[in-house]
Short mmCIF file of N, CA and C in Angstrom, two decimals:
data_model
loop_
_atom_site.label_atom_id
_atom_site.label_comp_id
_atom_site.label_asym_id
_atom_site.label_seq_id
_atom_site.Cartn_x
_atom_site.Cartn_y
_atom_site.Cartn_z
N MET A 23 13.52 6.32 -28.30
CA MET A 23 12.82 5.51 -28.10
C MET A 23 13.16 4.13 -27.45
N LEU A 24 12.02 3.38 -26.36
CA LEU A 24 12.28 2.69 -25.18
C LEU A 24 12.24 1.54 -26.09
N LYS A 25 13.35 0.51 -26.42
CA LYS A 25 12.83 -0.58 -26.54
C LYS A 25 13.01 -1.99 -25.57
N LEU A 26 11.86 -2.82 -25.59
CA LEU A 26 11.79 -3.16 -24.14
C LEU A 26 12.70 -4.51 -24.41
N ASP A 27 12.62 -5.41 -23.54
CA ASP A 27 13.59 -6.56 -23.47
C ASP A 27 13.17 -7.16 -22.58
N ILE A 28 11.99 -8.11 -23.65
CA ILE A 28 11.36 -9.29 -22.55
C ILE A 28 12.16 -10.86 -22.14
N HIS A 29 12.96 -10.44 -22.83
CA HIS A 29 13.99 -11.92 -22.44
C HIS A 29 14.48 -11.46 -21.03
N ALA A 30 15.00 -10.07 -20.75
CA ALA A 30 15.64 -9.84 -19.62
C ALA A 30 14.49 -9.82 -18.45
N ASN A 31 13.30 -9.40 -19.10
CA ASN A 31 11.95 -9.39 -18.08
C ASN A 31 11.87 -11.01 -17.57
N ARG A 32 11.94 -12.12 -18.66
CA ARG A 32 11.83 -13.64 -18.53
C ARG A 32 12.78 -14.20 -17.48
N GLN A 33 14.26 -13.50 -17.21
CA GLN A 33 15.12 -13.96 -16.58
C GLN A 33 15.13 -13.48 -15.51
N GLU A 34 14.59 -12.50 -14.95
CA GLU A 34 14.79 -11.72 -13.48
C GLU A 34 13.95 -13.16 -12.62
N GLN A 35 14.45 -12.85 -11.48
CA GLN A 35 13.91 -13.58 -10.33
C GLN A 35 13.20 -12.80 -9.41
N LYS A 36 11.61 -13.29 -9.76
CA LYS A 36 10.62 -12.22 -9.40
C LYS A 36 10.47 -12.66 -7.91
N TYR A 37 10.47 -14.08 -7.88
CA TYR A 37 9.95 -14.45 -6.65
C TYR A 37 10.96 -15.66 -5.75
N SER A 38 11.19 -15.57 -4.92
CA SER A 38 12.23 -16.57 -3.73
C SER A 38 11.88 -18.50 -3.97
N SER A 39 12.32 -18.84 -3.95
CA SER A 39 12.16 -20.38 -3.92
C SER A 39 10.94 -20.75 -3.12
N ARG A 40 11.24 -19.88 -1.82
CA ARG A 40 9.85 -20.01 -0.76
C ARG A 40 8.56 -19.74 -1.25
N VAL A 41 8.17 -18.54 -1.82
CA VAL A 41 7.19 -18.13 -2.51
C VAL A 41 7.07 -18.94 -3.62
N LEU A 42 7.44 -19.45 -4.39
CA LEU A 42 7.41 -20.35 -5.75
C LEU A 42 6.84 -21.77 -4.72
N LEU A 43 7.34 -22.33 -3.82
CA LEU A 43 6.84 -23.36 -3.16
C LEU A 43 5.39 -22.91 -2.64
N LEU A 44 5.31 -21.88 -2.05
CA LEU A 44 3.77 -21.59 -1.38
C LEU A 44 2.85 -21.15 -2.66
N ARG A 45 3.56 -20.66 -3.55
CA ARG A 45 2.26 -20.91 -4.94
C ARG A 45 1.83 -21.95 -5.44
N VAL A 46 2.44 -23.18 -5.61
CA VAL A 46 2.17 -24.42 -5.67
C VAL A 46 1.50 -24.87 -4.69
N CYS A 47 1.68 -24.61 -3.08
CA CYS A 47 1.05 -25.13 -2.15
C CYS A 47 -0.58 -24.80 -2.12
N TRP A 48 -0.66 -23.12 -2.47
CA TRP A 48 -1.80 -22.74 -2.53
C TRP A 48 -2.71 -22.77 -3.58
N SER A 49 -2.00 -23.52 -4.82
CA SER A 49 -2.99 -23.47 -5.89
C SER A 49 -3.89 -24.68 -5.15
N LEU A 50 -3.12 -25.27 -4.88
CA LEU A 50 -3.98 -26.54 -4.26
C LEU A 50 -5.04 -26.43 -2.91
N GLY A 51 -4.50 -25.28 -2.22
CA GLY A 51 -5.55 -24.56 -0.91
C GLY A 51 -6.34 -23.98 -1.73
N ARG A 52 -6.11 -23.41 -2.61
CA ARG A 52 -7.69 -22.38 -3.52
C ARG A 52 -8.55 -23.25 -4.17
N CYS A 53 -8.29 -24.61 -4.27
CA CYS A 53 -9.43 -25.67 -4.69
C CYS A 53 -10.43 -25.94 -3.97
N ILE A 54 -9.73 -26.28 -2.63
CA ILE A 54 -10.32 -26.37 -1.54
C ILE A 54 -11.43 -25.39 -0.95
N PHE A 55 -10.54 -24.20 -1.11
CA PHE A 55 -11.23 -22.89 -0.54
C PHE A 55 -12.36 -22.91 -1.22
N ARG A 56 -12.20 -22.36 -2.62
CA ARG A 56 -13.48 -22.50 -3.74
C ARG A 56 -14.55 -23.51 -3.51
N LEU A 57 -14.36 -24.73 -3.00
CA LEU A 57 -15.47 -25.70 -2.96
C LEU A 57 -16.24 -25.81 -1.53
N THR A 58 -15.84 -24.91 -0.56
CA THR A 58 -16.29 -25.15 0.32
C THR A 58 -17.87 -24.20 0.29
N PRO A 59 -19.22 -24.69 0.96
CA PRO A 59 -20.06 -23.90 0.79
C PRO A 59 -20.28 -22.88 0.98
N ARG A 60 -21.11 -22.06 0.34
CA ARG A 60 -20.98 -20.43 0.36
C ARG A 60 -21.22 -20.16 1.95
N PRO A 61 -22.27 -20.49 2.86
CA PRO A 61 -22.17 -20.27 4.27
C PRO A 61 -21.09 -20.34 5.42
N CYS A 62 -19.66 -21.33 4.82
CA CYS A 62 -18.77 -21.84 5.79
C CYS A 62 -17.96 -20.69 5.66
N PHE A 63 -18.02 -19.85 5.98
CA PHE A 63 -17.16 -18.37 6.54
C PHE A 63 -16.09 -19.06 7.10
N GLY A 64 -16.17 -19.39 8.42
CA GLY A 64 -15.15 -19.73 9.27
C GLY A 64 -14.14 -21.16 8.43
N ILE A 65 -14.74 -21.94 7.99
CA ILE A 65 -13.57 -22.87 7.00
C ILE A 65 -12.45 -21.88 6.22
N ARG A 66 -13.35 -20.85 5.72
CA ARG A 66 -12.03 -20.04 4.54
C ARG A 66 -11.57 -19.26 5.26
N ARG A 67 -11.96 -18.69 6.61
CA ARG A 67 -10.75 -18.22 7.19
C ARG A 67 -9.69 -19.01 7.88
N MET A 68 -10.02 -20.12 8.14
CA MET A 68 -9.03 -21.13 8.65
C MET A 68 -7.90 -21.23 7.48
N ILE A 69 -8.67 -21.73 6.11
CA ILE A 69 -7.54 -22.03 5.27
C ILE A 69 -6.64 -20.71 4.96
N LEU A 70 -7.13 -19.76 4.99
CA LEU A 70 -6.62 -18.60 4.44
C LEU A 70 -5.50 -18.49 5.42
N ARG A 71 -5.99 -18.56 7.05
CA ARG A 71 -5.31 -18.33 8.09
C ARG A 71 -3.82 -19.35 8.24
N VAL A 72 -4.18 -20.72 7.19
CA VAL A 72 -3.26 -21.49 7.02
C VAL A 72 -2.04 -21.01 6.06
N PHE A 73 -2.18 -20.25 5.42
CA PHE A 73 -1.64 -19.93 4.07
C PHE A 73 -0.97 -18.54 4.12
N GLY A 74 -1.13 -17.80 5.51
CA GLY A 74 -0.28 -16.72 6.11
C GLY A 74 -1.13 -15.55 5.95
N ALA A 75 -2.18 -15.81 5.27
CA ALA A 75 -3.28 -14.33 5.58
C ALA A 75 -3.79 -14.13 7.33
N LYS A 76 -3.80 -12.76 7.39
CA LYS A 76 -4.45 -12.37 8.96
C LYS A 76 -5.71 -11.93 8.38
N VAL A 77 -6.63 -12.71 9.18
CA VAL A 77 -7.92 -12.68 9.04
C VAL A 77 -8.73 -12.23 10.34
N GLY A 78 -9.52 -11.37 10.18
CA GLY A 78 -10.24 -10.81 11.46
C GLY A 78 -11.30 -11.72 11.97
N LYS A 79 -12.02 -11.70 13.24
CA LYS A 79 -13.07 -12.15 13.38
C LYS A 79 -14.36 -11.57 12.65
N ASN A 80 -15.42 -12.93 12.58
CA ASN A 80 -16.18 -12.43 11.80
C ASN A 80 -16.45 -12.21 10.48
N THR A 81 -15.13 -12.31 10.02
CA THR A 81 -14.76 -11.72 8.24
C THR A 81 -15.72 -13.12 7.55
N HIS A 82 -16.36 -12.49 6.59
CA HIS A 82 -17.23 -13.14 5.60
C HIS A 82 -16.37 -12.98 4.15
N ILE A 83 -15.90 -14.08 3.89
CA ILE A 83 -15.14 -14.00 2.30
C ILE A 83 -15.45 -15.32 1.57
N TYR A 84 -16.17 -14.92 0.67
CA TYR A 84 -17.05 -15.79 0.01
C TYR A 84 -16.24 -17.11 -0.89
N PRO A 85 -16.72 -17.97 -1.42
CA PRO A 85 -16.16 -18.89 -1.90
C PRO A 85 -15.20 -18.48 -3.10
N SER A 86 -15.96 -17.54 -3.90
CA SER A 86 -15.62 -17.08 -5.27
C SER A 86 -14.51 -16.30 -5.61
N VAL A 87 -14.22 -15.74 -4.46
CA VAL A 87 -13.17 -14.28 -4.23
C VAL A 87 -12.07 -15.22 -4.60
N TYR A 88 -11.09 -14.74 -5.35
CA TYR A 88 -9.58 -14.84 -5.97
C TYR A 88 -8.40 -14.21 -5.22
N ILE A 89 -8.06 -14.78 -4.31
CA ILE A 89 -7.18 -14.03 -3.42
C ILE A 89 -5.58 -14.47 -3.97
N TYR A 90 -5.04 -14.15 -4.52
CA TYR A 90 -3.63 -14.26 -5.37
C TYR A 90 -2.51 -15.28 -4.35
N PHE A 91 -2.08 -14.00 -3.36
CA PHE A 91 -1.06 -14.58 -2.63
C PHE A 91 -1.74 -14.20 -1.13
N PRO A 92 -2.39 -15.15 -0.48
CA PRO A 92 -3.10 -14.98 0.95
C PRO A 92 -2.05 -14.48 1.92
N TRP A 93 -0.54 -14.86 1.65
CA TRP A 93 0.52 -14.40 2.82
C TRP A 93 0.79 -13.05 2.69
N ASN A 94 0.13 -12.31 1.42
CA ASN A 94 0.13 -10.65 1.63
C ASN A 94 -1.07 -10.18 1.64
N PHE A 95 -2.15 -10.84 2.25
CA PHE A 95 -3.31 -10.42 2.56
C PHE A 95 -3.87 -10.35 3.94
N GLU A 96 -4.37 -9.20 4.33
CA GLU A 96 -4.95 -8.89 6.08
C GLU A 96 -6.11 -7.75 5.88
N ILE A 97 -7.16 -8.83 6.41
CA ILE A 97 -8.29 -8.18 6.45
C ILE A 97 -8.98 -7.69 8.12
N GLY A 98 -9.35 -6.52 8.62
CA GLY A 98 -9.82 -6.71 9.77
C GLY A 98 -11.02 -7.41 10.14
N ASP A 99 -11.60 -7.34 11.50
CA ASP A 99 -13.09 -7.65 12.18
C ASP A 99 -13.89 -7.35 11.26
N ASP A 100 -14.99 -8.08 11.05
CA ASP A 100 -16.55 -7.72 10.92
C ASP A 100 -16.29 -7.23 9.35
N SER A 101 -15.32 -7.57 8.35
CA SER A 101 -15.49 -6.83 7.08
C SER A 101 -15.93 -8.19 5.98
N ALA A 102 -16.03 -7.55 5.09
CA ALA A 102 -16.50 -8.87 3.82
C ALA A 102 -16.08 -8.61 2.55
N VAL A 103 -15.61 -9.44 1.39
CA VAL A 103 -15.07 -9.64 0.47
C VAL A 103 -16.07 -10.52 -0.65
N GLY A 104 -17.00 -9.83 -1.27
CA GLY A 104 -18.03 -10.21 -2.07
C GLY A 104 -17.67 -11.51 -3.51
N GLU A 105 -18.26 -11.75 -4.15
CA GLU A 105 -18.34 -12.85 -4.88
C GLU A 105 -17.50 -12.10 -5.85
N TRP A 106 -16.79 -12.39 -6.69
CA TRP A 106 -16.16 -12.54 -7.48
C TRP A 106 -14.96 -11.85 -7.21
N ALA A 107 -14.74 -10.93 -6.04
CA ALA A 107 -13.66 -10.00 -6.06
C ALA A 107 -12.46 -10.47 -6.69
N PHE A 108 -11.46 -9.47 -6.86
CA PHE A 108 -10.19 -10.47 -7.41
C PHE A 108 -9.14 -9.84 -6.24
N ILE A 109 -8.68 -9.97 -5.35
CA ILE A 109 -7.09 -9.88 -4.81
C ILE A 109 -5.96 -10.00 -4.98
N TYR A 110 -5.71 -8.92 -6.16
CA TYR A 110 -3.99 -9.21 -6.49
C TYR A 110 -3.22 -8.89 -5.89
N SER A 111 -2.26 -9.63 -4.86
CA SER A 111 -1.61 -9.48 -3.51
C SER A 111 -0.51 -9.81 -3.93
N LEU A 112 0.36 -9.41 -4.83
CA LEU A 112 1.42 -9.72 -5.49
C LEU A 112 2.33 -8.75 -4.37
N GLY A 113 1.97 -7.43 -4.05
CA GLY A 113 2.69 -6.87 -2.67
C GLY A 113 1.05 -6.83 -1.50
N GLN A 114 1.28 -6.25 -0.27
CA GLN A 114 0.76 -6.28 0.70
C GLN A 114 -0.60 -5.60 0.48
N ILE A 115 -1.57 -6.23 0.76
CA ILE A 115 -3.16 -5.60 0.84
C ILE A 115 -3.74 -5.74 2.16
N THR A 116 -3.86 -4.63 2.65
CA THR A 116 -4.27 -4.68 3.81
C THR A 116 -5.73 -3.84 4.02
N ILE A 117 -6.73 -4.33 4.65
CA ILE A 117 -8.11 -3.67 4.70
C ILE A 117 -8.51 -3.80 6.12
N GLY A 118 -9.18 -2.85 6.62
CA GLY A 118 -9.46 -2.50 7.92
C GLY A 118 -10.74 -3.38 8.61
N GLU A 119 -11.36 -2.84 9.68
CA GLU A 119 -12.18 -3.36 9.77
C GLU A 119 -13.87 -2.78 9.57
N ARG A 120 -14.72 -3.75 9.62
CA ARG A 120 -16.16 -3.07 9.16
C ARG A 120 -16.14 -2.22 7.67
N VAL A 121 -15.11 -3.03 6.77
CA VAL A 121 -15.10 -2.77 5.28
C VAL A 121 -15.91 -3.61 4.24
N THR A 122 -16.25 -3.08 3.22
CA THR A 122 -17.26 -4.30 2.47
C THR A 122 -16.36 -4.24 1.07
N ILE A 123 -15.80 -5.05 0.64
CA ILE A 123 -15.32 -4.99 -0.79
C ILE A 123 -16.56 -5.64 -1.55
N SER A 124 -17.12 -4.99 -2.36
CA SER A 124 -18.18 -5.66 -2.92
C SER A 124 -17.85 -6.58 -4.48
N GLN A 125 -18.91 -7.02 -4.82
CA GLN A 125 -18.65 -8.13 -5.93
C GLN A 125 -17.90 -7.74 -7.15
N ARG A 126 -17.06 -8.35 -7.90
CA ARG A 126 -16.18 -8.24 -8.73
C ARG A 126 -14.95 -6.91 -8.61
N ALA A 127 -15.00 -6.62 -7.41
CA ALA A 127 -14.09 -5.22 -7.23
C ALA A 127 -12.48 -5.69 -7.29
N HIS A 128 -12.03 -5.10 -7.67
CA HIS A 128 -10.56 -5.67 -8.16
C HIS A 128 -9.52 -4.74 -7.35
N LEU A 129 -8.86 -5.16 -6.31
CA LEU A 129 -7.75 -4.74 -5.85
C LEU A 129 -6.12 -5.12 -6.19
N CYS A 130 -5.22 -4.54 -7.10
CA CYS A 130 -4.38 -4.83 -7.96
C CYS A 130 -2.96 -4.23 -7.04
N ALA A 131 -2.51 -4.83 -6.60
CA ALA A 131 -0.93 -4.59 -5.53
C ALA A 131 0.17 -5.26 -6.61
N GLY A 132 0.03 -4.69 -7.64
CA GLY A 132 1.16 -5.56 -8.67
C GLY A 132 1.17 -4.80 -10.10
N SER A 133 2.06 -4.24 -10.48
CA SER A 133 2.52 -3.52 -11.71
C SER A 133 4.01 -4.10 -12.35
N HIS A 134 4.12 -2.99 -13.42
CA HIS A 134 5.58 -2.81 -13.97
C HIS A 134 6.45 -1.94 -14.05
N ASP A 135 7.31 -1.63 -13.93
CA ASP A 135 8.36 -0.23 -14.26
C ASP A 135 8.37 -0.35 -15.72
N PHE A 136 7.76 0.57 -16.26
CA PHE A 136 7.19 0.86 -17.68
C PHE A 136 8.57 1.70 -18.39
N THR A 137 9.35 2.35 -17.26
CA THR A 137 10.44 3.04 -17.87
C THR A 137 11.85 2.35 -17.97
N SER A 138 11.22 0.63 -17.58
CA SER A 138 12.67 0.20 -17.78
C SER A 138 12.59 -0.70 -18.68
N PRO A 139 13.70 -1.05 -19.62
CA PRO A 139 13.45 -1.73 -20.92
C PRO A 139 13.26 -3.57 -20.51
N SER A 140 13.25 -3.63 -19.15
CA SER A 140 12.86 -5.08 -19.12
C SER A 140 12.00 -5.24 -18.09
N LEU A 141 11.26 -4.25 -17.63
CA LEU A 141 9.84 -3.98 -17.29
C LEU A 141 9.45 -4.82 -15.93
N PRO A 142 10.74 -4.54 -15.06
CA PRO A 142 10.74 -5.40 -13.78
C PRO A 142 9.49 -5.50 -12.98
N LEU A 143 8.85 -6.21 -12.23
CA LEU A 143 8.07 -6.65 -11.45
C LEU A 143 7.47 -5.74 -10.31
N LEU A 144 6.96 -4.78 -9.76
CA LEU A 144 6.50 -4.00 -8.76
C LEU A 144 5.72 -4.42 -8.05
N LYS A 145 5.67 -4.55 -6.68
CA LYS A 145 4.76 -5.25 -5.72
C LYS A 145 4.24 -3.91 -4.66
N PRO A 146 3.58 -2.59 -4.95
CA PRO A 146 3.33 -1.42 -4.30
C PRO A 146 2.03 -1.98 -3.43
N PRO A 147 2.08 -1.61 -2.21
CA PRO A 147 0.93 -2.03 -1.40
C PRO A 147 -0.28 -1.25 -1.48
N ILE A 148 -1.45 -1.76 -0.96
CA ILE A 148 -2.48 -0.95 -1.24
C ILE A 148 -2.97 -0.90 0.54
N VAL A 149 -3.47 -0.02 0.82
CA VAL A 149 -4.02 0.01 2.12
C VAL A 149 -5.41 0.47 2.59
N ILE A 150 -6.47 0.14 3.10
CA ILE A 150 -8.03 0.04 2.87
C ILE A 150 -8.21 0.48 4.66
N GLY A 151 -8.73 1.73 4.87
CA GLY A 151 -8.89 2.13 6.18
C GLY A 151 -10.25 1.41 6.57
N ASP A 152 -10.42 1.88 7.77
CA ASP A 152 -11.63 1.27 8.61
C ASP A 152 -12.96 1.86 8.01
N GLU A 153 -14.04 1.02 7.87
CA GLU A 153 -15.28 1.61 7.49
C GLU A 153 -15.39 1.97 5.74
N VAL A 154 -15.00 1.60 5.28
CA VAL A 154 -14.75 1.79 3.86
C VAL A 154 -15.43 0.89 2.77
N TRP A 155 -16.67 1.35 1.99
CA TRP A 155 -17.27 0.11 0.96
C TRP A 155 -16.61 0.55 -0.53
N VAL A 156 -16.09 -0.30 -0.87
CA VAL A 156 -15.48 -0.52 -2.50
C VAL A 156 -16.75 -0.98 -2.96
N CYS A 157 -17.64 -0.21 -4.11
CA CYS A 157 -18.72 -0.83 -4.53
C CYS A 157 -18.39 -1.74 -5.59
N ALA A 158 -19.07 -2.45 -6.56
CA ALA A 158 -19.43 -3.35 -7.27
C ALA A 158 -18.33 -2.82 -8.73
N ASP A 159 -17.89 -3.98 -8.81
CA ASP A 159 -16.65 -3.88 -9.94
C ASP A 159 -15.79 -2.75 -10.28
N ALA A 160 -15.35 -1.88 -8.77
CA ALA A 160 -14.27 -0.78 -8.68
C ALA A 160 -13.03 -1.37 -8.71
N TYR A 161 -12.04 -0.59 -9.10
CA TYR A 161 -10.37 -0.79 -9.46
C TYR A 161 -10.07 0.12 -8.43
N ILE A 162 -8.96 -0.44 -7.51
CA ILE A 162 -7.96 0.02 -6.84
C ILE A 162 -6.56 -0.30 -7.23
N GLY A 163 -5.91 0.66 -7.83
CA GLY A 163 -4.36 0.32 -8.17
C GLY A 163 -3.55 0.25 -7.28
N PRO A 164 -2.14 0.12 -7.88
CA PRO A 164 -1.19 -0.51 -6.86
C PRO A 164 -0.32 0.75 -6.04
N GLY A 165 -0.33 0.81 -4.83
CA GLY A 165 0.20 1.89 -4.08
C GLY A 165 -1.04 2.88 -3.34
N VAL A 166 -1.99 2.74 -3.76
CA VAL A 166 -3.10 3.31 -3.57
C VAL A 166 -3.67 3.13 -1.64
N THR A 167 -3.60 4.31 -1.02
CA THR A 167 -4.44 4.55 0.20
C THR A 167 -5.68 5.08 0.39
N ILE A 168 -6.59 4.22 1.01
CA ILE A 168 -7.97 4.81 0.62
C ILE A 168 -8.14 4.78 2.76
N GLY A 169 -8.71 6.10 2.72
CA GLY A 169 -9.07 6.89 4.19
C GLY A 169 -10.03 6.10 4.91
N ARG A 170 -10.44 6.02 6.06
CA ARG A 170 -11.50 5.90 6.52
C ARG A 170 -12.68 6.14 6.07
N GLY A 171 -13.66 5.47 6.49
CA GLY A 171 -15.36 6.15 6.10
C GLY A 171 -15.33 6.38 4.28
N VAL A 172 -14.44 5.84 3.50
CA VAL A 172 -14.35 6.40 2.20
C VAL A 172 -15.72 5.41 1.29
N VAL A 173 -16.38 5.80 0.52
CA VAL A 173 -17.57 5.09 -0.53
C VAL A 173 -16.75 5.21 -1.67
N ILE A 174 -16.12 4.11 -2.44
CA ILE A 174 -15.71 4.19 -3.87
C ILE A 174 -16.72 3.75 -4.82
N GLY A 175 -17.32 4.38 -5.88
CA GLY A 175 -18.47 4.37 -6.33
C GLY A 175 -18.24 3.21 -7.45
N ALA A 176 -19.36 2.67 -7.56
CA ALA A 176 -19.52 1.35 -8.72
C ALA A 176 -18.42 1.64 -9.79
N ARG A 177 -17.76 0.71 -10.36
CA ARG A 177 -17.33 0.50 -11.38
C ARG A 177 -15.86 1.79 -11.68
N SER A 178 -15.78 2.64 -10.66
CA SER A 178 -14.74 3.54 -10.49
C SER A 178 -13.20 2.88 -10.43
N VAL A 179 -12.49 4.03 -10.57
CA VAL A 179 -10.67 3.56 -11.01
C VAL A 179 -10.24 4.36 -10.21
N VAL A 180 -9.73 4.01 -9.19
CA VAL A 180 -9.04 4.44 -8.22
C VAL A 180 -7.33 4.22 -8.30
N ILE A 181 -6.78 5.47 -8.53
CA ILE A 181 -4.92 5.22 -9.03
C ILE A 181 -4.15 6.20 -7.73
N ARG A 182 -5.12 6.96 -7.17
CA ARG A 182 -4.52 7.60 -6.01
C ARG A 182 -4.89 7.46 -5.07
N ASP A 183 -4.32 8.45 -3.72
CA ASP A 183 -4.87 8.21 -2.65
C ASP A 183 -6.14 8.85 -2.56
N VAL A 184 -7.13 8.37 -1.33
CA VAL A 184 -8.03 8.95 -1.04
C VAL A 184 -8.04 9.77 0.11
N GLY A 185 -8.82 10.82 0.38
CA GLY A 185 -8.72 10.69 2.04
C GLY A 185 -9.72 10.46 2.91
N PRO A 186 -9.82 10.70 3.66
CA PRO A 186 -11.18 10.03 4.67
C PRO A 186 -12.37 10.43 4.47
N ASP A 187 -13.43 9.75 4.99
CA ASP A 187 -15.01 10.43 4.94
C ASP A 187 -15.43 11.21 3.02
N LEU A 188 -14.68 10.58 2.30
CA LEU A 188 -15.28 11.24 0.87
C LEU A 188 -15.93 9.84 0.29
N VAL A 189 -16.78 10.45 -0.49
CA VAL A 189 -17.32 9.73 -1.75
C VAL A 189 -16.71 10.01 -2.90
N VAL A 190 -16.09 8.85 -3.70
CA VAL A 190 -15.50 9.41 -4.94
C VAL A 190 -16.19 8.34 -5.92
N ALA A 191 -16.18 8.54 -7.23
CA ALA A 191 -16.75 7.77 -8.67
C ALA A 191 -16.22 8.24 -9.76
N GLY A 192 -16.11 7.12 -10.54
CA GLY A 192 -15.70 7.41 -11.94
C GLY A 192 -14.28 6.59 -12.51
N ASN A 193 -14.00 7.36 -13.70
CA ASN A 193 -12.53 6.90 -14.33
C ASN A 193 -11.91 7.71 -14.97
N PRO A 194 -10.96 8.76 -14.12
CA PRO A 194 -10.58 8.28 -13.00
C PRO A 194 -11.13 8.50 -11.84
N ALA A 195 -11.45 8.51 -10.35
CA ALA A 195 -12.33 8.71 -9.46
C ALA A 195 -11.98 10.08 -9.16
N VAL A 196 -13.18 10.86 -8.99
CA VAL A 196 -12.88 12.12 -8.37
C VAL A 196 -13.68 12.39 -6.98
N ILE A 197 -13.48 13.40 -6.13
CA ILE A 197 -14.38 13.58 -5.48
C ILE A 197 -15.80 14.13 -5.75
N ILE A 198 -16.96 13.44 -5.40
CA ILE A 198 -18.34 13.72 -5.41
C ILE A 198 -18.84 14.44 -4.28
N LYS A 199 -18.34 14.02 -3.00
CA LYS A 199 -18.97 14.62 -2.00
C LYS A 199 -18.06 14.30 -0.55
N ARG A 200 -18.49 15.13 0.42
CA ARG A 200 -18.20 14.42 1.83
C ARG A 200 -19.05 13.54 2.30
N ARG A 201 -18.56 12.73 2.69
CA ARG A 201 -19.77 11.25 3.27
C ARG A 201 -19.81 11.91 4.94
N VAL A 202 -21.39 12.37 4.90
CA VAL A 202 -21.65 12.49 6.71
C VAL A 202 -22.40 11.21 6.78
N ILE A 203 -22.00 10.95 8.28
CA ILE A 203 -23.05 9.80 8.85
C ILE A 203 -23.87 10.41 9.52
N ILE A 204 -24.94 9.93 9.53
CA ILE A 204 -26.31 10.75 10.30
C ILE A 204 -26.56 9.59 11.64
N ASP A 205 -26.68 9.98 12.52
CA ASP A 205 -26.71 8.34 13.55
C ASP A 205 -28.75 8.87 13.70
N THR A 206 -28.70 7.38 13.55
CA THR A 206 -30.03 7.42 13.39
C THR A 206 -30.84 6.89 15.04
N LYS A 207 -30.10 6.67 16.08
CA LYS A 207 -30.16 6.56 17.41
C LYS A 207 -31.12 7.52 18.09
#
């Protein structure tokens, strides 16, 4: 039986001095970010860029969005992150173009190695392709890659990679069907 060593976990150097300083600065920047009026997307894009995020043109990120480490966050043009979404960017989170992350979605790029007694911190990246819709309250786990054109159903839990042009839903998420785009022009 594995005996946890919480003392060893707390003694580990999880972040560099630079990251610790950035965290202090971001705690103040986050306050300003949250106080910006709802339609002021450009101001929020600018604040995130000051803190190292790569933010595309015409991207809408709402003031209630919680971005843990903006320097580990990248989002493409014409994308949106809805109200109360939680971007836990311990590891890199990359979101493509024309992506919608709906309200209260949770992107979690952090975990612990449960096979080690000291539970060391892990920071596996998340990659979300272009033209994806992550519906309300969905959870995307550490190390997951979502292919282009995917729809993640509301309240789904995605813990494995999802190929392109699929609709997935459930806990854990399973393939519901292939996504077919109908050209209405």
